[in-house]
Coordinates of C-alpha atoms in Angstrom, one line a residue:
Chain A
M1 CA -12.2 13.2 16.5
A2 CA -11.1 9.5 16.3
N3 CA -13.0 7.5 13.7
K4 CA -15.5 10.3 13.1
L5 CA -16.0 9.5 9.5
L6 CA -15.9 5.8 10.0
D7 CA -18.6 6.0 12.6
K8 CA -20.8 8.0 10.2
V9 CA -20.5 6.0 7.0
E10 CA -22.8 3.2 6.1
I11 CA -22.4 0.2 3.9
P12 CA -25.0 0.7 1.1
Q13 CA -28.3 -1.0 1.8
D14 CA -29.0 -1.6 -1.8
R15 CA -26.5 -4.5 -1.9
Y16 CA -27.6 -8.0 -1.0
E17 CA -24.4 -9.8 -0.1
M18 CA -24.1 -13.6 0.0
R19 CA -21.1 -15.8 0.8
F20 CA -20.9 -19.6 0.1
S21 CA -18.0 -21.1 2.0
G22 CA -16.5 -24.5 2.5
S23 CA -13.5 -26.4 1.3
G24 CA -12.1 -26.9 -2.2
G25 CA -14.1 -29.6 -4.1
Q26 CA -17.4 -28.9 -2.3
G27 CA -18.6 -26.9 -5.3
M28 CA -19.1 -23.6 -3.5
I29 CA -17.8 -21.5 -6.5
L30 CA -20.0 -23.5 -9.0
A31 CA -23.1 -23.1 -6.7
T32 CA -22.6 -19.3 -6.8
V33 CA -22.2 -19.3 -10.6
M34 CA -25.4 -21.2 -10.9
L35 CA -27.2 -18.8 -8.6
A36 CA -25.8 -15.7 -10.5
E37 CA -26.8 -17.2 -13.8
A38 CA -30.3 -18.0 -12.6
I39 CA -30.8 -14.4 -11.5
G40 CA -29.2 -13.0 -14.7
A41 CA -31.5 -15.1 -16.9
T42 CA -34.7 -14.1 -15.1
D43 CA -34.7 -10.5 -14.1
D44 CA -32.9 -7.2 -14.3
R45 CA -31.0 -7.3 -11.1
N46 CA -27.2 -6.7 -11.3
V47 CA -25.1 -9.6 -10.1
V48 CA -21.4 -9.9 -9.4
Q49 CA -19.7 -13.1 -8.3
S50 CA -16.2 -13.4 -7.1
Q51 CA -14.2 -16.2 -5.5
S52 CA -11.2 -16.9 -3.3
Y53 CA -9.5 -20.3 -3.1
G54 CA -6.1 -21.9 -2.5
P55 CA -3.7 -23.5 -4.9
E56 CA -5.0 -27.0 -4.1
A57 CA -7.4 -28.8 -6.5
R58 CA -9.2 -30.2 -3.5
G59 CA -9.2 -29.2 0.2
G60 CA -8.1 -25.8 1.5
A61 CA -10.6 -23.0 2.2
S62 CA -12.8 -21.9 -0.6
K63 CA -15.3 -19.1 -0.6
S64 CA -17.4 -17.3 -3.2
D65 CA -19.3 -14.1 -2.8
V66 CA -22.4 -13.0 -4.7
V67 CA -23.5 -9.4 -4.6
I68 CA -27.0 -8.6 -5.9
S69 CA -28.3 -5.1 -6.4
A70 CA -30.8 -3.1 -8.4
N71 CA -28.1 -0.5 -8.9
E72 CA -24.6 -0.6 -10.3
I73 CA -22.3 -2.8 -8.2
F74 CA -18.9 -1.1 -7.6
Y75 CA -17.0 -3.3 -5.1
P76 CA -17.2 -6.9 -6.3
K77 CA -16.7 -8.6 -2.9
A78 CA -19.0 -8.7 0.2
M79 CA -18.5 -6.0 2.8
Q80 CA -21.1 -7.1 5.4
L81 CA -22.9 -10.3 4.7
D82 CA -26.6 -10.5 4.5
F83 CA -26.3 -14.3 4.0
L84 CA -23.7 -16.9 4.8
L85 CA -23.6 -20.6 3.9
V86 CA -21.0 -22.7 5.7
M87 CA -20.1 -26.2 4.7
T88 CA -17.1 -26.8 7.0
Q89 CA -16.2 -26.0 10.6
E90 CA -13.2 -24.0 9.3
S91 CA -15.4 -21.6 7.3
M92 CA -17.8 -21.3 10.2
D93 CA -15.0 -20.1 12.4
K94 CA -13.5 -17.9 9.8
Y95 CA -16.6 -16.1 8.4
Y96 CA -19.3 -16.0 11.0
S97 CA -18.1 -12.6 12.3
D98 CA -18.7 -11.2 8.7
L99 CA -22.4 -11.9 9.0
K100 CA -24.4 -8.8 9.9
E101 CA -26.9 -8.7 12.7
G102 CA -30.1 -10.3 11.4
G103 CA -28.3 -11.9 8.5
I104 CA -29.2 -15.4 7.5
L105 CA -26.9 -18.3 8.4
V106 CA -27.3 -21.7 6.7
V107 CA -25.1 -24.6 8.0
D108 CA -24.3 -28.0 6.8
T109 CA -24.8 -29.9 10.0
T110 CA -23.1 -33.0 8.7
L111 CA -19.7 -31.3 8.9
V112 CA -20.2 -28.3 11.2
T113 CA -20.9 -29.1 14.9
D114 CA -19.7 -26.0 16.7
I115 CA -22.1 -23.2 15.8
P116 CA -21.8 -19.9 17.8
T117 CA -25.5 -19.0 17.6
D118 CA -29.0 -20.6 17.9
N119 CA -30.3 -18.4 15.1
Y120 CA -29.5 -20.4 12.0
Y121 CA -30.9 -22.9 9.4
G122 CA -29.2 -26.2 9.8
L123 CA -29.5 -29.1 7.3
P124 CA -27.2 -32.1 6.8
F125 CA -26.5 -31.3 3.1
T126 CA -23.6 -33.7 2.7
R127 CA -25.5 -36.6 4.4
L128 CA -28.6 -35.9 2.3
A129 CA -26.5 -35.9 -0.9
R130 CA -24.9 -39.2 0.0
E131 CA -27.9 -41.0 1.4
E132 CA -30.9 -39.5 -0.4
A133 CA -29.7 -38.0 -3.7
G134 CA -27.2 -40.8 -4.5
H135 CA -23.9 -38.9 -4.7
I136 CA -22.0 -36.7 -2.3
M137 CA -21.2 -34.4 -5.3
V138 CA -24.7 -32.8 -5.3
A139 CA -24.4 -31.5 -1.7
N140 CA -23.9 -28.0 -3.1
V141 CA -27.0 -28.2 -5.2
I142 CA -29.1 -29.4 -2.3
A143 CA -27.8 -26.4 -0.3
L144 CA -28.5 -24.0 -3.2
A145 CA -32.1 -25.2 -3.5
A146 CA -32.6 -24.9 0.3
I147 CA -31.2 -21.4 0.1
A148 CA -33.6 -20.5 -2.6
E149 CA -36.5 -21.8 -0.4
I150 CA -35.3 -20.0 2.7
T151 CA -34.4 -16.7 1.2
G152 CA -36.8 -16.6 -1.8
I153 CA -33.9 -15.1 -3.8
I154 CA -34.8 -17.1 -6.9
S155 CA -37.6 -19.3 -8.2
K156 CA -37.4 -23.1 -8.4
D157 CA -37.8 -23.1 -12.2
A158 CA -35.1 -20.5 -12.8
L159 CA -32.8 -22.3 -10.4
T160 CA -33.4 -25.7 -12.1
A161 CA -32.7 -24.3 -15.5
A162 CA -29.4 -22.7 -14.3
V163 CA -28.3 -25.9 -12.5
L164 CA -29.0 -28.1 -15.5
K165 CA -27.1 -25.7 -17.8
R166 CA -23.9 -26.1 -15.7
A167 CA -24.3 -29.7 -14.5
P168 CA -22.0 -32.2 -16.2
K169 CA -23.7 -34.6 -18.7
G170 CA -25.1 -37.7 -17.0
T171 CA -25.7 -36.0 -13.7
E172 CA -29.0 -34.3 -14.6
E173 CA -31.3 -36.7 -12.7
K174 CA -29.2 -36.6 -9.6
N175 CA -29.2 -32.8 -9.7
K176 CA -33.0 -32.6 -10.3
K177 CA -33.4 -34.9 -7.3
A178 CA -31.0 -32.7 -5.3
I179 CA -33.1 -29.7 -6.0
E180 CA -36.3 -31.5 -4.9
I181 CA -34.6 -32.6 -1.7
G182 CA -33.2 -29.1 -1.0
F183 CA -36.6 -27.3 -1.4
A184 CA -38.5 -30.0 0.6
E185 CA -36.1 -30.1 3.5
A186 CA -35.9 -26.4 3.7
A187 CA -39.7 -26.0 3.6
K188 CA -39.9 -28.5 6.5
L189 CA -37.3 -26.6 8.4
K190 CA -39.1 -23.3 7.9
K191 CA -42.3 -24.8 9.2
Q192 CA -40.5 -26.2 12.3
K193 CA -39.1 -22.7 12.9
G194 CA -42.5 -21.3 12.4
S195 CA -41.5 -18.8 9.8
Chain B
M1 CA -34.5 -2.1 -30.3
A2 CA -34.5 -5.7 -29.0
K3 CA -33.3 -6.0 -25.5
K4 CA -29.7 -7.2 -25.3
E5 CA -29.1 -10.7 -23.9
R6 CA -27.7 -10.7 -20.3
V7 CA -25.0 -13.2 -19.7
L8 CA -22.8 -14.0 -16.7
V9 CA -19.2 -13.6 -17.9
L10 CA -15.9 -14.4 -16.1
G11 CA -13.3 -11.7 -16.4
N12 CA -10.9 -14.0 -18.3
Q13 CA -13.6 -15.0 -20.7
A14 CA -14.5 -11.3 -21.2
C15 CA -10.9 -10.9 -22.4
V16 CA -11.5 -13.7 -24.9
E17 CA -14.8 -12.1 -26.0
G18 CA -13.1 -8.7 -26.6
A19 CA -10.2 -10.3 -28.5
I20 CA -12.4 -12.2 -30.8
Y21 CA -14.6 -9.1 -31.3
A22 CA -11.4 -7.1 -32.2
G23 CA -10.5 -9.8 -34.8
M24 CA -8.0 -12.0 -33.0
R25 CA -7.5 -15.2 -35.0
F26 CA -4.4 -16.6 -33.4
Y27 CA -3.6 -17.5 -29.8
A28 CA -0.6 -19.2 -28.4
G29 CA -0.1 -19.7 -24.7
Y30 CA 1.0 -21.8 -21.8
P31 CA -1.6 -22.1 -19.0
I32 CA -0.9 -20.5 -15.7
T33 CA -3.2 -19.5 -12.8
P34 CA -4.9 -17.0 -12.7
S35 CA -5.0 -16.6 -16.5
T36 CA -5.8 -20.1 -17.6
E37 CA -9.4 -19.4 -18.5
V38 CA -8.2 -17.1 -21.3
A39 CA -6.4 -20.0 -22.9
E40 CA -9.4 -22.3 -22.3
G41 CA -11.8 -19.7 -23.9
C42 CA -9.6 -19.3 -26.9
A43 CA -9.2 -23.1 -27.3
R44 CA -13.0 -23.4 -27.3
E45 CA -13.9 -20.4 -29.5
L46 CA -11.1 -19.9 -32.1
P47 CA -11.6 -23.2 -34.0
K48 CA -15.3 -22.2 -34.5
I49 CA -14.4 -19.1 -36.4
G50 CA -11.4 -20.4 -38.4
G51 CA -8.8 -19.2 -36.0
R52 CA -5.9 -21.2 -34.5
F53 CA -5.1 -22.0 -30.9
I54 CA -1.8 -23.6 -30.0
Q55 CA -0.7 -24.7 -26.5
M56 CA 3.0 -24.1 -26.7
E57 CA 5.8 -25.8 -24.8
D58 CA 6.3 -22.8 -22.6
E59 CA 5.8 -19.0 -22.5
I60 CA 9.0 -18.3 -24.5
G61 CA 7.6 -20.3 -27.4
S62 CA 4.1 -18.8 -26.9
I63 CA 5.2 -15.2 -27.5
A64 CA 7.4 -16.3 -30.3
A65 CA 4.5 -18.0 -32.1
V66 CA 2.3 -14.9 -31.4
I67 CA 4.9 -12.6 -33.1
G68 CA 5.2 -15.0 -36.0
A69 CA 1.5 -15.2 -36.5
S70 CA 1.2 -11.4 -36.4
V71 CA 3.9 -11.0 -39.0
A72 CA 2.0 -13.5 -41.1
G73 CA -1.0 -11.2 -40.9
L74 CA -3.2 -12.4 -38.0
K75 CA -4.2 -10.5 -35.0
S76 CA -2.6 -12.5 -32.2
M77 CA -2.7 -12.7 -28.5
T78 CA -1.2 -14.6 -25.5
A79 CA -2.2 -14.5 -21.9
T80 CA -0.1 -15.3 -18.8
S81 CA 0.7 -14.3 -15.3
G82 CA 3.8 -12.8 -13.7
P83 CA 6.1 -15.8 -13.9
G84 CA 5.1 -16.4 -17.5
Y85 CA 5.5 -12.7 -18.4
S86 CA 9.0 -12.8 -17.0
L87 CA 9.8 -15.7 -19.4
M88 CA 8.3 -13.7 -22.3
V89 CA 10.2 -10.5 -21.7
E90 CA 13.1 -11.2 -24.1
N91 CA 10.7 -11.8 -27.1
I92 CA 8.5 -8.9 -26.1
G93 CA 11.5 -6.7 -26.5
Y94 CA 11.9 -8.3 -30.0
A95 CA 8.3 -7.3 -30.8
Y96 CA 9.0 -3.7 -29.8
M97 CA 12.1 -3.6 -31.9
T98 CA 10.5 -5.3 -34.9
E99 CA 7.3 -3.3 -34.4
T100 CA 5.1 -6.3 -34.4
P101 CA 1.5 -5.7 -33.2
C102 CA 0.3 -8.2 -30.6
V103 CA -1.6 -8.3 -27.3
I104 CA -0.2 -9.7 -24.1
V105 CA -2.6 -10.2 -21.2
N106 CA -1.1 -10.4 -17.8
V107 CA -3.5 -11.6 -15.1
Q108 CA -1.4 -10.6 -12.1
R109 CA -0.8 -12.7 -9.1
G110 CA 1.5 -12.2 -6.2
G111 CA 5.3 -12.3 -6.8
P112 CA 8.2 -12.3 -7.1
S113 CA 9.0 -15.7 -8.6
T114 CA 6.1 -18.2 -8.5
G115 CA 4.7 -16.2 -5.6
L116 CA 1.0 -16.6 -5.0
P117 CA -0.8 -18.4 -7.8
T118 CA -4.4 -17.7 -6.6
K119 CA -3.9 -14.4 -4.9
V120 CA -4.4 -10.9 -6.2
S121 CA -1.6 -8.4 -6.8
Q122 CA -0.7 -5.4 -9.0
S123 CA 3.0 -5.8 -8.7
D124 CA 3.7 -6.2 -12.4
T125 CA 2.6 -2.7 -13.2
M126 CA 6.1 -1.4 -13.8
Q127 CA 7.1 -4.6 -15.5
A128 CA 4.5 -3.9 -18.2
Q129 CA 6.5 -0.8 -19.1
W130 CA 10.0 -1.8 -18.1
G131 CA 10.0 -5.6 -18.7
P132 CA 12.4 -5.8 -21.7
H133 CA 15.7 -3.9 -21.7
G134 CA 16.4 -1.0 -24.0
D135 CA 14.6 2.2 -25.0
Y136 CA 11.0 1.9 -26.2
T137 CA 7.6 3.2 -25.1
A138 CA 5.1 0.7 -23.9
I139 CA 1.3 0.8 -24.1
T140 CA -0.6 -0.7 -21.2
V141 CA -4.4 -0.7 -20.6
A142 CA -6.1 -1.8 -17.3
P143 CA -9.9 -2.4 -17.1
S144 CA -11.7 -2.5 -13.8
T145 CA -15.0 -4.2 -14.6
I146 CA -16.0 -7.2 -16.6
L147 CA -17.6 -5.1 -19.4
E148 CA -14.5 -2.9 -19.5
T149 CA -12.4 -6.1 -19.8
V150 CA -14.2 -6.7 -23.1
T151 CA -13.9 -3.1 -24.3
E152 CA -10.3 -2.5 -23.1
T153 CA -9.2 -5.8 -24.8
I154 CA -10.7 -4.5 -28.0
R155 CA -8.9 -1.2 -27.5
A156 CA -5.6 -3.0 -26.8
F157 CA -5.9 -4.7 -30.3
N158 CA -6.8 -1.4 -31.9
L159 CA -3.8 0.3 -30.3
A160 CA -1.5 -2.6 -31.3
E161 CA -2.6 -2.4 -34.9
R162 CA -2.6 1.4 -35.0
F163 CA 0.9 1.8 -33.6
R164 CA 2.5 -1.5 -34.7
T165 CA 3.5 -2.4 -31.1
P166 CA 2.9 -4.9 -28.4
V167 CA 0.1 -3.8 -26.0
T168 CA -0.3 -5.2 -22.5
V169 CA -3.7 -5.8 -21.0
L170 CA -3.1 -5.7 -17.2
L171 CA -5.7 -7.6 -15.3
D172 CA -5.4 -9.1 -11.8
E173 CA -6.7 -12.2 -10.1
V174 CA -9.8 -10.4 -8.9
M175 CA -10.5 -9.1 -12.4
G176 CA -9.8 -12.5 -14.0
H177 CA -11.7 -14.6 -11.5
S178 CA -14.9 -12.6 -10.9
R179 CA -18.0 -12.7 -12.9
Q180 CA -20.7 -10.2 -13.7
I181 CA -23.9 -10.1 -15.6
I182 CA -23.3 -8.0 -18.7
S183 CA -24.5 -7.5 -22.2
L184 CA -21.8 -8.0 -24.8
P185 CA -21.3 -5.3 -27.5
E186 CA -23.2 -6.0 -30.7
P187 CA -21.2 -6.4 -34.0
G188 CA -20.5 -2.9 -35.4
E189 CA -21.0 -1.2 -32.0
I190 CA -17.3 -0.7 -31.4
E191 CA -14.9 0.5 -34.1
I192 CA -12.1 -1.9 -35.1
F193 CA -8.8 -0.8 -36.4
N194 CA -6.8 -2.9 -38.8
R195 CA -3.2 -2.4 -39.6
V196 CA -2.4 -0.3 -42.6
K197 CA -1.1 -2.2 -45.6
P198 CA 1.5 -0.9 -48.1
T199 CA 0.2 0.7 -51.2
V200 CA 3.5 0.8 -53.0
S201 CA 4.9 -2.1 -54.9
P202 CA 7.1 -4.8 -53.2
E203 CA 10.1 -3.3 -55.0
E204 CA 9.5 0.2 -53.5
Y205 CA 8.5 -1.0 -50.1
L206 CA 10.6 0.0 -47.1
P207 CA 9.6 -2.3 -44.2
F208 CA 10.7 0.2 -41.5
E209 CA 10.2 3.4 -43.3
I210 CA 10.1 6.5 -41.1
T211 CA 6.8 7.9 -42.2
E212 CA 5.1 11.1 -41.2
N213 CA 3.5 9.5 -38.1
Y214 CA 6.4 7.1 -37.7
V215 CA 4.2 4.0 -38.3
T216 CA 5.2 1.9 -41.3
P217 CA 2.5 0.1 -43.4
M218 CA 2.7 -3.7 -42.7
P219 CA 2.1 -6.4 -45.3
A220 CA 1.5 -10.0 -44.3
Y221 CA 4.3 -12.4 -45.0
G222 CA 3.4 -14.3 -48.2
E223 CA 1.7 -11.3 -49.8
G224 CA 4.8 -10.7 -52.0
Y225 CA 6.6 -8.2 -49.9
R226 CA 9.9 -9.9 -49.0
Y227 CA 11.9 -8.2 -46.2
V228 CA 14.3 -8.9 -43.3
I229 CA 13.2 -8.8 -39.7
T230 CA 15.8 -8.7 -37.0
G231 CA 16.1 -7.7 -33.4
L232 CA 19.4 -6.0 -34.2
T233 CA 19.0 -2.3 -34.7
H234 CA 18.1 -1.8 -38.4
D235 CA 17.7 0.8 -41.1
Q236 CA 14.5 1.5 -43.0
K237 CA 15.1 -1.5 -45.2
G238 CA 15.3 -3.7 -42.2
F239 CA 19.0 -4.4 -42.5
T240 CA 21.3 -4.3 -39.5
T241 CA 23.0 -1.0 -39.0
N242 CA 25.8 0.4 -36.9
K243 CA 25.5 3.9 -38.3
P244 CA 24.8 6.6 -35.7
E245 CA 22.7 8.5 -38.3
E246 CA 20.4 5.4 -38.7
I247 CA 20.4 4.2 -35.0
A248 CA 19.0 7.4 -33.5
P249 CA 16.1 7.7 -36.0
K250 CA 15.1 4.1 -35.4
L251 CA 14.9 4.7 -31.6
H252 CA 13.2 8.1 -32.2
K253 CA 10.6 6.3 -34.3
L254 CA 9.9 3.7 -31.5
R255 CA 9.3 6.4 -29.0
H256 CA 7.7 9.1 -31.0
K257 CA 5.2 7.0 -32.9
I258 CA 3.6 6.6 -29.4
I259 CA 4.5 9.6 -27.3
D260 CA 3.5 12.1 -30.0
Y261 CA 0.0 10.5 -30.3
K262 CA -0.6 10.0 -26.6
D263 CA -4.0 11.7 -26.8
E264 CA -5.2 8.7 -28.9
I265 CA -4.0 6.3 -26.2
T266 CA -4.8 7.9 -22.9
K267 CA -8.1 7.0 -21.3
L268 CA -9.3 7.8 -17.8
R269 CA -12.5 7.5 -15.9
A270 CA -13.2 10.4 -13.5
E271 CA -16.1 10.1 -11.1
M272 CA -17.3 12.9 -8.9
M273 CA -14.0 14.8 -9.5
D274 CA -15.6 18.2 -10.4
D275 CA -15.6 19.6 -6.8
A276 CA -13.4 17.0 -5.2
E277 CA -10.9 18.1 -2.6
I278 CA -9.4 14.7 -2.2
A279 CA -9.1 12.1 -5.0
F280 CA -8.6 8.4 -5.0
I281 CA -6.3 7.4 -7.9
S282 CA -6.2 3.8 -8.8
Y283 CA -6.5 1.2 -11.6
G284 CA -7.7 -2.4 -12.1
S285 CA -9.7 -4.0 -9.3
V286 CA -8.7 -1.3 -6.8
S287 CA -10.8 1.2 -8.7
R288 CA -13.9 -0.8 -7.8
A289 CA -13.1 -0.4 -4.1
A290 CA -12.3 3.3 -4.7
L291 CA -15.5 3.9 -6.5
Q292 CA -17.4 2.2 -3.7
A293 CA -15.5 4.2 -1.1
T294 CA -16.2 7.4 -3.0
D295 CA -19.9 6.6 -3.2
I296 CA -20.1 5.8 0.6
A297 CA -18.1 8.9 1.6
R298 CA -20.0 11.3 -0.6
K299 CA -23.2 10.2 1.1
V300 CA -21.9 11.7 4.4
G301 CA -20.7 14.9 2.7
V302 CA -17.0 14.3 2.0
K303 CA -15.9 16.0 -1.2
V304 CA -14.0 13.0 -2.6
G305 CA -13.6 11.8 -6.2
C306 CA -12.3 8.8 -8.0
L307 CA -9.9 8.7 -10.9
Q308 CA -9.3 5.4 -12.7
L309 CA -6.4 5.0 -15.1
Q310 CA -7.6 2.9 -18.0
T311 CA -4.3 3.6 -19.7
I312 CA -1.4 3.2 -17.4
W313 CA 1.4 3.4 -19.9
P314 CA 2.3 5.8 -21.4
F315 CA 1.6 7.4 -18.0
P316 CA -1.2 10.0 -18.2
D317 CA 0.6 12.7 -16.3
K318 CA -0.9 15.7 -18.1
E319 CA -4.5 14.4 -17.6
I320 CA -3.9 13.6 -14.0
A321 CA -2.6 17.1 -13.4
E322 CA -5.7 18.6 -15.2
I323 CA -8.3 16.4 -13.4
C324 CA -6.7 16.6 -9.9
G325 CA -5.6 20.3 -10.2
G326 CA -8.3 21.4 -7.7
C327 CA -7.5 18.7 -5.1
R328 CA -5.7 19.3 -1.9
K329 CA -4.6 15.7 -1.6
V330 CA -4.7 12.5 -3.7
I331 CA -4.6 8.9 -2.3
V332 CA -2.9 6.4 -4.6
G333 CA -4.2 2.9 -3.9
E334 CA -2.3 0.0 -5.3
L335 CA -1.8 -3.7 -4.6
N336 CA 1.9 -3.5 -4.5
M337 CA 4.6 -1.5 -2.6
G338 CA 4.1 1.6 -4.7
Q339 CA 4.6 1.3 -8.5
I340 CA 2.7 4.4 -9.9
V341 CA 2.7 6.6 -6.8
N342 CA 5.9 8.3 -7.8
Y343 CA 4.7 8.9 -11.3
V344 CA 1.6 10.6 -9.8
R345 CA 3.8 12.6 -7.5
S346 CA 5.9 13.9 -10.4
A347 CA 2.7 14.7 -12.4
L348 CA 1.3 17.0 -9.8
P349 CA 2.4 20.3 -8.4
G350 CA 4.2 20.2 -5.1
D351 CA 1.3 21.7 -3.1
I352 CA -0.9 18.7 -3.7
E353 CA 0.0 16.0 -1.2
V354 CA 0.3 12.5 -2.6
V355 CA -0.6 9.8 -0.1
P356 CA 0.2 6.2 -0.8
L357 CA -2.1 3.4 0.3
Q358 CA -0.6 0.0 -0.4
R359 CA -1.7 -3.6 0.2
Y360 CA 0.6 -6.5 -0.6
D361 CA -0.8 -9.4 1.4
G362 CA -2.6 -11.2 -1.4
E363 CA -5.9 -9.5 -0.7
I364 CA -7.7 -6.6 -2.4
L365 CA -8.0 -3.2 -0.8
T366 CA -11.4 -2.8 0.7
P367 CA -13.6 0.3 0.5
M368 CA -13.3 0.6 4.3
Q369 CA -9.5 0.7 4.1
L370 CA -9.8 3.5 1.6
I371 CA -12.2 5.3 3.9
E372 CA -9.9 4.8 6.8
K373 CA -7.1 6.5 4.8
L374 CA -9.5 9.2 3.8
E375 CA -10.2 9.8 7.4
E376 CA -6.5 10.1 8.2
V377 CA -5.9 12.8 5.6
L378 CA -9.1 14.8 5.9

């Protein structure tokens, strides 16, 4: 009798559940807001975004979940991740087990070195931001663009519009560059992986 | 009809949208996580529509300013979290006694004391009714989605104006800090209630007259009606009284203006309750987990339903008994150590088992935890 019901039930397949995780200040929450707004502006899918962070302004674990569905979204947080972005080793260690089998893992290889699987997309978002885009601040946008390329969840145009809407004044060019870098690097990576 | 615009709205901002829709033109507050975005939204939006935003020196001053602005005729609101609500409690009691309409938003975090600034909790549920001392009947509404946060905030203002009383909107950290793509209500789509003004002359006006429905028409200060307002127990003219024959009617008025019209206040959302043998009873963010759990369990044939309390106070005992009358068991899910579970217990006949499910570690109950509990009691 033990766990009979729990064995039978299934997490609804009509939910696409994504988590962006890192440390406070890396812009994980803002990245998910941009993604949710991009989807809301372009099509009829339902989107819920939620967040969890510590009392610190910077540092400490920070994660943000996005749930996307054609149907009404009841529970606002992820139950079994279809997608996970990790920007720190701490979030890798903490959330990898929430990713379902066959789920997509994207890793910032600048900061995460110990990865418990070979099946992931790794790009050095933080290094690319610092060295290629001109500011470490846009690492989240590079990651977001790469995610769009890898998952096909949102078009480049819609993403660009959503990013520019939320980007602070004076950072538009850096953000546009970040989007270019993210899409290009992810496309290269996909080619290498033969997908 | 043109398709409605879809916007991504933060829970706390949804509260601002609802308040402005309802006619709020004054906000005074002191920022506190996880409610700060309500103050930010009001600071941004109110000046655009001729309203006033004041950041006060603390929460005590905030609620005092809100009461004053309401007496002066503006629909007024403040938002805070547990620690701030505790500071406001004395003046909230003053608002009950002086029958001043206003809306107080509590975006709950963990407590007691400064507790957990960024973590979810529902441990101020009883405080919303029993915060201030004395006999009075509180009204508290609790939305569970972002759109409901808009509509329940509107309802809170309508109830405050209708009953001349403070109304608490009980949110929690998950509600305040999650976003959802929604379409905001169009102007005219939702009815707005404005306080009834006196029709008699200032000379004939009794500021605390015990009317047929106990609610006294309320002029704005400065409109020519001069009267006394005091937190001391007062007669119908507003003057302090020690006479037993005036004290009891005043307290009777405070209670019965609300309890006799409970049908206008009570609101519940029942999902899949018609043939339910077991029901989840919850409010706020937990209702979203409960609805998810119900949906999941129904797919494998479990006859379970979900009852969300959109009005928590006055407690909807009669309606819970009606809706859950056919159930064998109910599971009451809360993010606290059990604040409504005994109210549910006393609302239901003894042969319906009431099972508590409580989480108080700063995290929200998950659908799987609800299903685990369901499994236990099947």
